[in-house]
Amino acid sequence: KAGVTQTPRYLIKTRGQQVTLSCSPISGHRSVSWYQQTPGQGLQFLFEYFSETQRNKGNFPGRFSGRQFSNSRSEMNVSTLELGDSALYLCASSWTGGTSYEQFFGPGTRLTVL
Amino acid sequence: DQQVKQNSPSLSVQEGRISILNCDYTNSMFDYFLWYKKYPAEGPTFLISISSIKDKNEDGRFTVFLNKSAKHLSLHIVPSQPGDSAVYFCAASAGGTDSWGKFQFGAGTQVVVTP
């Protein structure tokens, strides 16, 4: 069974631009969560989608948004990029996103904002 | 507000010996805990989990212990192998709809296994 895939793996943008990252979960998984990893803050939860609905959201500004499609694939978008958005963005999938299920992570997208 | 803390940023251990990684949490609502291993340029890989109804869970060389009264969990790796050199994260989640899909992660502990 294929794992979680994320595209692109690396991205370089300039301040003020916007970016869209994509995540394909493990087949059969319906929950997709997004995390931001930075050296100073560790992994921070962005949001979670299940059956095309955002069920949970972390403490990030509205510039960070996401969506999920009927095939469970998910995208996240960051508008008006800032230097501080440079990070590794990880998505994780699980069967239902309940609190007793493991999350399986993709390799991440490394975003650099210049 | 860091609700999950890994106070040791690094750990060096000899091959064949035991590695003990520690994790403390502050939220008494946390009831499910995971450990992940992460190599550079890869996403975290799930290792082992434990729910709050247990105090120990074993899987091969990995054992996780949970002390709910102390809000503390630990991961034991026995015996340590060179391939175990990686960053280890503990993560915790609380019950309820507010926690769907959401885990709180510690800052990680870099483990180096030396020959």
PDB file of C-alpha atoms in Angstrom:
ATOM      1  CA  LYS A   1       0.000   0.000   0.000  1.00  0.00           C
ATOM      2  CA  ALA A   2       1.405   3.386  -0.998  1.00  0.00           C
ATOM      3  CA  GLY A   3       2.225   5.834   1.762  1.00  0.00           C
ATOM      4  CA  VAL A   4       1.308   9.479   2.106  1.00  0.00           C
ATOM      5  CA  THR A   5       2.645  11.538  -0.769  1.00  0.00           C
ATOM      6  CA  GLN A   6       3.244  15.268  -0.867  1.00  0.00           C
ATOM      7  CA  THR A   7       4.036  17.515  -3.792  1.00  0.00           C
ATOM      8  CA  PRO A   8       6.125  19.401  -4.460  1.00  0.00           C
ATOM      9  CA  ARG A   9       8.982  18.338  -2.179  1.00  0.00           C
ATOM     10  CA  TYR A  10      10.760  21.677  -2.380  1.00  0.00           C
ATOM     11  CA  LEU A  11       9.501  25.142  -3.151  1.00  0.00           C
ATOM     12  CA  ILE A  12      11.103  28.575  -3.230  1.00  0.00           C
ATOM     13  CA  LYS A  13       8.889  31.649  -3.224  1.00  0.00           C
ATOM     14  CA  THR A  14       9.273  35.344  -2.520  1.00  0.00           C
ATOM     15  CA  ARG A  15       7.475  37.439   0.041  1.00  0.00           C
ATOM     16  CA  GLY A  16       3.963  38.373  -0.941  1.00  0.00           C
ATOM     17  CA  GLN A  17       3.426  35.421  -3.248  1.00  0.00           C
ATOM     18  CA  GLN A  18       1.034  32.578  -2.536  1.00  0.00           C
ATOM     19  CA  VAL A  19       1.639  28.862  -2.588  1.00  0.00           C
ATOM     20  CA  THR A  20      -0.404  25.672  -2.806  1.00  0.00           C
ATOM     21  CA  LEU A  21       0.810  22.365  -1.406  1.00  0.00           C
ATOM     22  CA  SER A  22      -0.756  19.001  -2.120  1.00  0.00           C
ATOM     23  CA  CYS A  23      -1.162  15.841  -0.075  1.00  0.00           C
ATOM     24  CA  SER A  24      -2.475  12.418  -1.107  1.00  0.00           C
ATOM     25  CA  PRO A  25      -3.342  10.236   1.901  1.00  0.00           C
ATOM     26  CA  ILE A  26      -2.963   6.498   2.236  1.00  0.00           C
ATOM     27  CA  SER A  27      -5.720   4.736   0.335  1.00  0.00           C
ATOM     28  CA  GLY A  28      -8.803   4.403   2.541  1.00  0.00           C
ATOM     29  CA  HIS A  29      -7.748   7.125   4.966  1.00  0.00           C
ATOM     30  CA  ARG A  30     -10.307   9.872   5.201  1.00  0.00           C
ATOM     31  CA  SER A  31      -8.656  12.233   7.663  1.00  0.00           C
ATOM     32  CA  VAL A  32      -5.827  14.550   6.624  1.00  0.00           C
ATOM     33  CA  SER A  33      -4.015  16.805   9.062  1.00  0.00           C
ATOM     34  CA  TRP A  34      -1.444  19.465   8.268  1.00  0.00           C
ATOM     35  CA  TYR A  35       1.486  20.515  10.450  1.00  0.00           C
ATOM     36  CA  GLN A  36       4.170  23.157  10.200  1.00  0.00           C
ATOM     37  CA  GLN A  37       7.636  22.229  11.442  1.00  0.00           C
ATOM     38  CA  THR A  38      10.180  24.919  12.230  1.00  0.00           C
ATOM     39  CA  PRO A  39      13.417  24.609  14.222  1.00  0.00           C
ATOM     40  CA  GLY A  40      12.172  26.857  16.980  1.00  0.00           C
ATOM     41  CA  GLN A  41       8.577  25.674  17.300  1.00  0.00           C
ATOM     42  CA  GLY A  42       8.633  21.984  16.483  1.00  0.00           C
ATOM     43  CA  LEU A  43       5.520  20.531  14.843  1.00  0.00           C
ATOM     44  CA  GLN A  44       2.540  22.857  15.064  1.00  0.00           C
ATOM     45  CA  PHE A  45      -0.943  21.735  14.068  1.00  0.00           C
ATOM     46  CA  LEU A  46      -2.522  23.743  11.253  1.00  0.00           C
ATOM     47  CA  PHE A  47      -5.846  22.045  10.507  1.00  0.00           C
ATOM     48  CA  GLU A  48      -7.576  18.756   9.874  1.00  0.00           C
ATOM     49  CA  TYR A  49     -10.019  17.705   7.192  1.00  0.00           C
ATOM     50  CA  PHE A  50     -12.387  14.773   7.107  1.00  0.00           C
ATOM     51  CA  SER A  51     -14.882  14.060   4.336  1.00  0.00           C
ATOM     52  CA  GLU A  52     -14.185  17.442   2.730  1.00  0.00           C
ATOM     53  CA  THR A  53     -14.940  19.316   5.963  1.00  0.00           C
ATOM     54  CA  GLN A  54     -12.528  21.164   8.191  1.00  0.00           C
ATOM     55  CA  ARG A  55     -13.111  19.728  11.646  1.00  0.00           C
ATOM     56  CA  ASN A  56     -10.294  21.295  13.588  1.00  0.00           C
ATOM     57  CA  LYS A  57      -8.000  24.271  13.279  1.00  0.00           C
ATOM     58  CA  GLY A  58      -4.828  25.382  15.017  1.00  0.00           C
ATOM     59  CA  ASN A  59      -3.699  28.888  15.922  1.00  0.00           C
ATOM     60  CA  PHE A  60      -2.531  30.146  12.576  1.00  0.00           C
ATOM     61  CA  PRO A  61      -3.599  33.329  10.746  1.00  0.00           C
ATOM     62  CA  GLY A  62      -6.241  33.267   8.052  1.00  0.00           C
ATOM     63  CA  ARG A  63      -3.519  33.362   5.380  1.00  0.00           C
ATOM     64  CA  PHE A  64      -3.294  29.621   5.931  1.00  0.00           C
ATOM     65  CA  SER A  65      -6.189  27.710   4.440  1.00  0.00           C
ATOM     66  CA  GLY A  66      -6.926  24.279   3.121  1.00  0.00           C
ATOM     67  CA  ARG A  67      -9.429  22.052   1.479  1.00  0.00           C
ATOM     68  CA  GLN A  68     -10.119  18.401   0.893  1.00  0.00           C
ATOM     69  CA  PHE A  69     -11.516  16.748  -2.181  1.00  0.00           C
ATOM     70  CA  SER A  70     -13.937  13.858  -2.494  1.00  0.00           C
ATOM     71  CA  ASN A  71     -11.049  11.421  -3.022  1.00  0.00           C
ATOM     72  CA  SER A  72      -9.570  12.599   0.333  1.00  0.00           C
ATOM     73  CA  ARG A  73      -6.672  14.387  -1.320  1.00  0.00           C
ATOM     74  CA  SER A  74      -5.981  17.668   0.393  1.00  0.00           C
ATOM     75  CA  GLU A  75      -4.380  20.977  -0.454  1.00  0.00           C
ATOM     76  CA  MET A  76      -3.193  23.774   1.735  1.00  0.00           C
ATOM     77  CA  ASN A  77      -2.707  27.325   0.593  1.00  0.00           C
ATOM     78  CA  VAL A  78      -0.663  30.115   2.097  1.00  0.00           C
ATOM     79  CA  SER A  79      -1.324  33.591   0.764  1.00  0.00           C
ATOM     80  CA  THR A  80       0.810  36.701   1.093  1.00  0.00           C
ATOM     81  CA  LEU A  81       3.879  34.750   2.116  1.00  0.00           C
ATOM     82  CA  GLU A  82       6.103  36.061   4.872  1.00  0.00           C
ATOM     83  CA  LEU A  83       9.707  35.160   5.659  1.00  0.00           C
ATOM     84  CA  GLY A  84       8.515  33.376   8.805  1.00  0.00           C
ATOM     85  CA  ASP A  85       6.476  30.949   6.724  1.00  0.00           C
ATOM     86  CA  SER A  86       9.672  29.192   5.713  1.00  0.00           C
ATOM     87  CA  ALA A  87       9.234  25.725   7.149  1.00  0.00           C
ATOM     88  CA  LEU A  88       8.693  22.061   6.481  1.00  0.00           C
ATOM     89  CA  TYR A  89       4.980  21.423   5.904  1.00  0.00           C
ATOM     90  CA  LEU A  90       3.883  17.927   6.763  1.00  0.00           C
ATOM     91  CA  CYS A  91       0.622  16.223   6.139  1.00  0.00           C
ATOM     92  CA  ALA A  92      -0.554  13.149   7.983  1.00  0.00           C
ATOM     93  CA  SER A  93      -3.420  10.793   7.269  1.00  0.00           C
ATOM     94  CA  SER A  94      -5.412   8.418   9.420  1.00  0.00           C
ATOM     95  CA  TRP A  95      -8.577   6.335   9.123  1.00  0.00           C
ATOM     96  CA  THR A  96     -10.879   8.688  10.904  1.00  0.00           C
ATOM     97  CA  GLY A  97      -8.795  11.276  12.719  1.00  0.00           C
ATOM     98  CA  GLY A  98     -10.133  10.070  16.016  1.00  0.00           C
ATOM     99  CA  THR A  99      -7.963  10.305  19.048  1.00  0.00           C
ATOM    100  CA  SER A 100      -6.963   6.653  19.172  1.00  0.00           C
ATOM    101  CA  TYR A 101      -5.568   6.282  15.704  1.00  0.00           C
ATOM    102  CA  GLU A 102      -2.039   6.747  14.545  1.00  0.00           C
ATOM    103  CA  GLN A 103      -1.245   9.399  11.997  1.00  0.00           C
ATOM    104  CA  PHE A 104       1.012   8.495   9.102  1.00  0.00           C
ATOM    105  CA  PHE A 105       3.138  11.276   7.724  1.00  0.00           C
ATOM    106  CA  GLY A 106       4.283  12.175   4.260  1.00  0.00           C
ATOM    107  CA  PRO A 107       7.843  13.312   3.511  1.00  0.00           C
ATOM    108  CA  GLY A 108       6.888  16.980   3.705  1.00  0.00           C
ATOM    109  CA  THR A 109       7.231  20.012   1.481  1.00  0.00           C
ATOM    110  CA  ARG A 110      10.163  22.271   2.272  1.00  0.00           C
ATOM    111  CA  LEU A 111       9.050  25.864   1.656  1.00  0.00           C
ATOM    112  CA  THR A 112      11.622  28.628   1.520  1.00  0.00           C
ATOM    113  CA  VAL A 113      10.418  32.227   1.391  1.00  0.00           C
ATOM    114  CA  LEU A 114      12.964  34.796   0.188  1.00  0.00           C
TER     115      LEU A 114
ATOM    116  CA  ASP B   1       1.935  27.075  25.472  1.00  0.00           C
ATOM    117  CA  GLN B   2       4.012  23.913  25.170  1.00  0.00           C
ATOM    118  CA  GLN B   3       1.825  21.146  26.561  1.00  0.00           C
ATOM    119  CA  VAL B   4       4.217  18.363  25.612  1.00  0.00           C
ATOM    120  CA  LYS B   5       7.839  18.696  26.605  1.00  0.00           C
ATOM    121  CA  GLN B   6      10.928  16.731  25.783  1.00  0.00           C
ATOM    122  CA  ASN B   7      13.522  18.315  28.000  1.00  0.00           C
ATOM    123  CA  SER B   8      16.532  16.490  26.592  1.00  0.00           C
ATOM    124  CA  PRO B   9      17.366  17.831  23.149  1.00  0.00           C
ATOM    125  CA  SER B  10      19.974  15.131  22.614  1.00  0.00           C
ATOM    126  CA  LEU B  11      21.011  11.703  23.824  1.00  0.00           C
ATOM    127  CA  SER B  12      24.144   9.723  23.028  1.00  0.00           C
ATOM    128  CA  VAL B  13      24.165   5.973  23.693  1.00  0.00           C
ATOM    129  CA  GLN B  14      26.456   3.092  22.874  1.00  0.00           C
ATOM    130  CA  GLU B  15      25.337   0.412  20.478  1.00  0.00           C
ATOM    131  CA  GLY B  16      23.754  -2.472  22.363  1.00  0.00           C
ATOM    132  CA  ARG B  17      22.825  -0.392  25.408  1.00  0.00           C
ATOM    133  CA  ILE B  18      19.422   0.942  26.386  1.00  0.00           C
ATOM    134  CA  SER B  19      18.146   4.300  25.151  1.00  0.00           C
ATOM    135  CA  ILE B  20      15.631   6.023  27.408  1.00  0.00           C
ATOM    136  CA  LEU B  21      13.733   9.006  26.059  1.00  0.00           C
ATOM    137  CA  ASN B  22      11.494  11.046  28.294  1.00  0.00           C
ATOM    138  CA  CYS B  23       8.429  13.144  27.698  1.00  0.00           C
ATOM    139  CA  ASP B  24       6.306  15.217  30.091  1.00  0.00           C
ATOM    140  CA  TYR B  25       2.885  16.704  29.500  1.00  0.00           C
ATOM    141  CA  THR B  26       0.736  19.216  31.291  1.00  0.00           C
ATOM    142  CA  ASN B  27      -2.757  18.587  29.925  1.00  0.00           C
ATOM    143  CA  SER B  28      -4.556  16.011  32.068  1.00  0.00           C
ATOM    144  CA  MET B  29      -7.063  15.507  29.234  1.00  0.00           C
ATOM    145  CA  PHE B  30      -4.460  13.811  27.058  1.00  0.00           C
ATOM    146  CA  ASP B  31      -5.389  10.153  26.749  1.00  0.00           C
ATOM    147  CA  TYR B  32      -3.477   8.862  23.752  1.00  0.00           C
ATOM    148  CA  PHE B  33       0.247   9.091  23.145  1.00  0.00           C
ATOM    149  CA  LEU B  34       2.484   8.293  20.209  1.00  0.00           C
ATOM    150  CA  TRP B  35       6.198   8.130  19.557  1.00  0.00           C
ATOM    151  CA  TYR B  36       7.655   8.953  16.152  1.00  0.00           C
ATOM    152  CA  LYS B  37      11.135   8.676  14.704  1.00  0.00           C
ATOM    153  CA  LYS B  38      12.333  11.136  12.102  1.00  0.00           C
ATOM    154  CA  TYR B  39      15.306  11.007   9.780  1.00  0.00           C
ATOM    155  CA  PRO B  40      16.505  14.147   7.969  1.00  0.00           C
ATOM    156  CA  ALA B  41      14.546  14.992   4.824  1.00  0.00           C
ATOM    157  CA  GLU B  42      11.814  12.471   5.696  1.00  0.00           C
ATOM    158  CA  GLY B  43       8.486  12.712   7.476  1.00  0.00           C
ATOM    159  CA  PRO B  44       8.071  11.256  10.984  1.00  0.00           C
ATOM    160  CA  THR B  45       7.614   7.490  11.101  1.00  0.00           C
ATOM    161  CA  PHE B  46       5.204   6.027  13.642  1.00  0.00           C
ATOM    162  CA  LEU B  47       6.888   3.802  16.232  1.00  0.00           C
ATOM    163  CA  ILE B  48       4.549   2.909  19.056  1.00  0.00           C
ATOM    164  CA  SER B  49       1.477   4.164  20.857  1.00  0.00           C
ATOM    165  CA  ILE B  50      -0.133   3.885  24.261  1.00  0.00           C
ATOM    166  CA  SER B  51      -3.544   4.785  25.534  1.00  0.00           C
ATOM    167  CA  SER B  52      -4.186   6.116  29.020  1.00  0.00           C
ATOM    168  CA  ILE B  53      -5.866   2.901  30.111  1.00  0.00           C
ATOM    169  CA  LYS B  54      -2.483   1.161  29.963  1.00  0.00           C
ATOM    170  CA  ASP B  55       0.810   1.855  31.657  1.00  0.00           C
ATOM    171  CA  LYS B  56       3.023  -0.114  29.301  1.00  0.00           C
ATOM    172  CA  ASN B  57       3.104  -1.163  25.673  1.00  0.00           C
ATOM    173  CA  GLU B  58       5.783  -3.232  23.957  1.00  0.00           C
ATOM    174  CA  ASP B  59       6.639  -3.745  20.333  1.00  0.00           C
ATOM    175  CA  GLY B  60       9.877  -5.551  19.653  1.00  0.00           C
ATOM    176  CA  ARG B  61      12.790  -3.461  20.858  1.00  0.00           C
ATOM    177  CA  PHE B  62      10.497  -0.538  21.756  1.00  0.00           C
ATOM    178  CA  THR B  63       8.612  -0.182  25.032  1.00  0.00           C
ATOM    179  CA  VAL B  64       6.605   2.835  26.101  1.00  0.00           C
ATOM    180  CA  PHE B  65       5.770   3.458  29.757  1.00  0.00           C
ATOM    181  CA  LEU B  66       3.060   5.845  30.910  1.00  0.00           C
ATOM    182  CA  ASN B  67       2.826   7.326  34.409  1.00  0.00           C
ATOM    183  CA  LYS B  68      -0.441   9.229  34.437  1.00  0.00           C
ATOM    184  CA  SER B  69      -0.092  10.599  37.950  1.00  0.00           C
ATOM    185  CA  ALA B  70       3.262  12.140  37.031  1.00  0.00           C
ATOM    186  CA  LYS B  71       2.097  13.082  33.532  1.00  0.00           C
ATOM    187  CA  HIS B  72       5.198  11.407  32.203  1.00  0.00           C
ATOM    188  CA  LEU B  73       5.964   8.886  29.527  1.00  0.00           C
ATOM    189  CA  SER B  74       9.160   7.290  28.389  1.00  0.00           C
ATOM    190  CA  LEU B  75      10.360   5.280  25.429  1.00  0.00           C
ATOM    191  CA  HIS B  76      12.899   2.511  25.965  1.00  0.00           C
ATOM    192  CA  ILE B  77      14.874   1.119  23.049  1.00  0.00           C
ATOM    193  CA  VAL B  78      16.702  -2.116  23.816  1.00  0.00           C
ATOM    194  CA  PRO B  79      19.207  -2.850  22.414  1.00  0.00           C
ATOM    195  CA  SER B  80      20.089   0.370  20.629  1.00  0.00           C
ATOM    196  CA  GLN B  81      21.317   0.014  17.061  1.00  0.00           C
ATOM    197  CA  PRO B  82      23.102   2.475  14.739  1.00  0.00           C
ATOM    198  CA  GLY B  83      19.951   2.737  12.607  1.00  0.00           C
ATOM    199  CA  ASP B  84      18.142   4.150  15.640  1.00  0.00           C
ATOM    200  CA  SER B  85      20.085   7.409  15.287  1.00  0.00           C
ATOM    201  CA  ALA B  86      17.321   9.900  14.528  1.00  0.00           C
ATOM    202  CA  VAL B  87      15.129  12.548  16.134  1.00  0.00           C
ATOM    203  CA  TYR B  88      12.363  11.111  18.319  1.00  0.00           C
ATOM    204  CA  PHE B  89       9.118  12.956  18.959  1.00  0.00           C
ATOM    205  CA  CYS B  90       6.443  12.212  21.482  1.00  0.00           C
ATOM    206  CA  ALA B  91       2.926  13.344  20.688  1.00  0.00           C
ATOM    207  CA  ALA B  92      -0.291  13.483  22.671  1.00  0.00           C
ATOM    208  CA  SER B  93      -3.970  13.886  21.971  1.00  0.00           C
ATOM    209  CA  ALA B  94      -7.033  14.487  24.112  1.00  0.00           C
ATOM    210  CA  GLY B  95     -10.456  12.937  23.681  1.00  0.00           C
ATOM    211  CA  GLY B  96     -13.312  14.866  22.204  1.00  0.00           C
ATOM    212  CA  THR B  97     -14.142  16.593  18.969  1.00  0.00           C
ATOM    213  CA  ASP B  98     -11.734  19.467  19.691  1.00  0.00           C
ATOM    214  CA  SER B  99      -8.878  17.042  19.195  1.00  0.00           C
ATOM    215  CA  TRP B 100      -9.888  15.374  15.964  1.00  0.00           C
ATOM    216  CA  GLY B 101      -6.811  14.931  13.824  1.00  0.00           C
ATOM    217  CA  LYS B 102      -4.750  17.012  16.233  1.00  0.00           C
ATOM    218  CA  PHE B 103      -1.702  15.876  18.115  1.00  0.00           C
ATOM    219  CA  GLN B 104       0.515  18.050  20.277  1.00  0.00           C
ATOM    220  CA  PHE B 105       4.181  17.314  19.668  1.00  0.00           C
ATOM    221  CA  GLY B 106       7.246  17.690  21.819  1.00  0.00           C
ATOM    222  CA  ALA B 107      10.315  19.454  20.443  1.00  0.00           C
ATOM    223  CA  GLY B 108      12.133  16.178  19.826  1.00  0.00           C
ATOM    224  CA  THR B 109      15.224  14.407  21.134  1.00  0.00           C
ATOM    225  CA  GLN B 110      18.172  13.729  18.837  1.00  0.00           C
ATOM    226  CA  VAL B 111      19.497  10.234  19.522  1.00  0.00           C
ATOM    227  CA  VAL B 112      22.983   9.266  18.397  1.00  0.00           C
ATOM    228  CA  VAL B 113      23.991   5.626  18.712  1.00  0.00           C
ATOM    229  CA  THR B 114      27.751   5.188  18.744  1.00  0.00           C
ATOM    230  CA  PRO B 115      29.645   1.978  17.929  1.00  0.00           C
TER     231      PRO B 115
END
